[in-house]
Amino acid sequence: MHVLNFVWVGVFFVALPLTVLCSVWRAYRVARKLRERGLRAQGTLVRVKHGSIDGYTYWDVDYVFHPPGGPEVRGSYQHPEKEARPIPRQGDPVEVRYLPDNPRWNQVEGDETALSTRVLLTAIFLTVLGIVAFGLVRQLN
């Protein structure tokens, strides 16, 4: 096999999946820490902007909250338009869960579905990548 093929296979089938897995693992660890040690604070929606990509409509929502004794912290999330929750409006209150030792790690209450979606998409991506790798290896033999 040509050296360039080894490099391509190494990047595409080793480095890329490891990067994706590390990203998902980090998000999972933060979500778990928020569930176990997170504190709650009242926040306020400061910007709500409607968006759409390929038929998927959503609201980009920015919020701000003040942890006790700390500076103002800003965060954002996407609110799917089809979701049952009410449409977010600027000025609405929002419950935020944050890590006391690092309030920049925070999440709006009820937004836990973002992690499960990320894990599902990663599983699909790695499955497809594995099928392609299997087919490539069989073709090379």
Coordinates of C-alpha atoms in Angstrom, one line a residue:
M1 CA 0.0 0.0 0.0
H2 CA 1.3 3.5 -0.9
V3 CA 2.5 5.7 2.0
L4 CA -0.1 8.4 1.2
N5 CA -2.8 5.8 1.6
F6 CA -1.5 5.0 5.1
V7 CA -1.6 8.7 6.0
W8 CA -5.1 9.1 4.6
V9 CA -6.4 6.0 6.5
G10 CA -4.6 7.2 9.7
V11 CA -6.2 10.6 9.5
F12 CA -9.7 9.6 8.4
F13 CA -10.1 6.4 10.4
V14 CA -8.0 7.1 13.5
A15 CA -7.5 10.8 14.2
L16 CA -11.0 12.0 13.1
P17 CA -12.9 9.3 15.2
L18 CA -10.7 10.0 18.2
T19 CA -11.4 13.7 17.9
V20 CA -15.1 13.2 17.7
L21 CA -15.1 10.7 20.7
C22 CA -13.0 13.1 22.8
S23 CA -15.5 15.9 22.1
V24 CA -18.5 13.8 23.0
W25 CA -16.8 12.4 26.1
R26 CA -16.0 16.0 27.3
A27 CA -19.6 17.0 26.8
Y28 CA -20.8 14.0 28.7
R29 CA -18.4 14.7 31.6
V30 CA -19.6 18.3 31.8
A31 CA -23.3 17.2 31.7
R32 CA -22.6 14.6 34.5
K33 CA -20.8 17.2 36.6
L34 CA -23.7 19.6 36.1
R35 CA -26.2 17.0 37.3
E36 CA -24.1 15.9 40.3
R37 CA -22.6 19.2 41.5
G38 CA -24.4 22.0 39.6
L39 CA -26.0 24.9 41.4
R40 CA -29.1 26.7 40.1
A41 CA -29.4 30.4 39.3
Q42 CA -32.1 32.5 37.8
G43 CA -31.1 33.9 34.4
T44 CA -32.7 36.2 31.8
L45 CA -33.0 35.8 28.0
V46 CA -31.1 38.7 26.4
R47 CA -31.4 37.8 22.7
V48 CA -33.7 35.6 20.8
K49 CA -33.2 35.2 17.0
H50 CA -35.1 32.9 14.7
G51 CA -33.1 30.7 12.3
S52 CA -33.5 28.0 9.8
I53 CA -31.2 25.5 8.0
D54 CA -32.5 23.0 5.4
G55 CA -36.0 23.0 6.9
Y56 CA -34.9 22.8 10.5
T57 CA -36.2 25.9 12.2
Y58 CA -35.0 27.0 15.6
W59 CA -34.4 29.9 18.0
D60 CA -30.9 31.0 18.8
V61 CA -31.2 32.1 22.4
D62 CA -28.6 34.0 24.5
Y63 CA -29.0 34.3 28.2
V64 CA -27.2 35.9 31.2
F65 CA -27.1 35.0 34.8
H66 CA -25.3 36.1 37.9
P67 CA -23.8 33.4 40.2
P68 CA -23.7 34.6 43.9
G69 CA -20.5 36.6 44.5
G70 CA -19.4 36.3 40.9
P71 CA -19.4 38.2 37.7
E72 CA -22.1 38.1 35.0
V73 CA -22.0 34.9 32.9
R74 CA -23.4 34.6 29.4
G75 CA -24.5 31.5 27.6
S76 CA -26.5 30.4 24.6
Y77 CA -28.5 27.4 23.3
Q78 CA -30.7 26.4 20.4
H79 CA -34.4 26.0 21.0
P80 CA -36.1 23.8 18.3
E81 CA -39.2 25.5 17.0
K82 CA -41.2 22.3 17.0
E83 CA -40.5 21.7 20.7
A84 CA -43.4 21.7 23.1
R85 CA -41.9 24.4 25.4
P86 CA -43.2 28.0 24.8
I87 CA -41.4 30.2 22.3
P88 CA -38.6 32.0 24.1
R89 CA -38.9 35.8 24.3
Q90 CA -36.3 38.4 25.3
G91 CA -36.6 39.2 29.0
D92 CA -38.1 35.8 29.9
P93 CA -36.6 34.2 33.1
V94 CA -34.7 31.0 32.7
E95 CA -33.3 28.5 35.2
V96 CA -29.6 27.8 34.7
R97 CA -27.5 25.1 36.2
Y98 CA -23.8 25.9 36.5
L99 CA -20.6 24.5 38.2
P100 CA -19.7 26.5 41.3
D101 CA -16.0 26.3 40.6
N102 CA -16.4 27.3 36.9
P103 CA -19.7 29.1 36.1
R104 CA -18.7 29.2 32.4
W105 CA -19.8 25.6 32.3
N106 CA -23.5 26.0 32.5
Q107 CA -26.7 24.7 30.9
V108 CA -30.3 25.8 30.8
E109 CA -32.6 23.5 32.7
G110 CA -34.5 21.2 30.3
D111 CA -31.8 21.4 27.6
E112 CA -30.3 18.0 28.4
T113 CA -31.5 16.6 25.0
A114 CA -28.6 18.4 23.3
L115 CA -26.1 15.8 24.8
S116 CA -28.2 12.8 23.8
T117 CA -28.6 14.1 20.3
R118 CA -24.8 14.6 20.1
V119 CA -24.2 11.1 21.3
L120 CA -26.6 9.6 18.8
L121 CA -25.1 11.5 15.9
T122 CA -21.6 10.4 17.0
A123 CA -22.7 6.8 17.1
I124 CA -24.2 7.0 13.6
F125 CA -21.1 8.7 12.3
L126 CA -18.7 6.1 13.8
T127 CA -20.9 3.3 12.5
V128 CA -20.8 4.6 9.0
L129 CA -17.1 5.3 9.3
G130 CA -16.6 1.7 10.5
I131 CA -18.6 0.3 7.6
V132 CA -16.5 2.4 5.1
A133 CA -13.3 1.3 6.8
F134 CA -14.3 -2.4 6.6
G135 CA -15.2 -2.1 2.9
L136 CA -11.9 -0.3 2.2
V137 CA -9.8 -3.0 4.0
R138 CA -11.7 -5.8 2.2
Q139 CA -11.1 -4.0 -1.1
L140 CA -7.3 -3.6 -0.4
N141 CA -6.9 -7.3 0.4

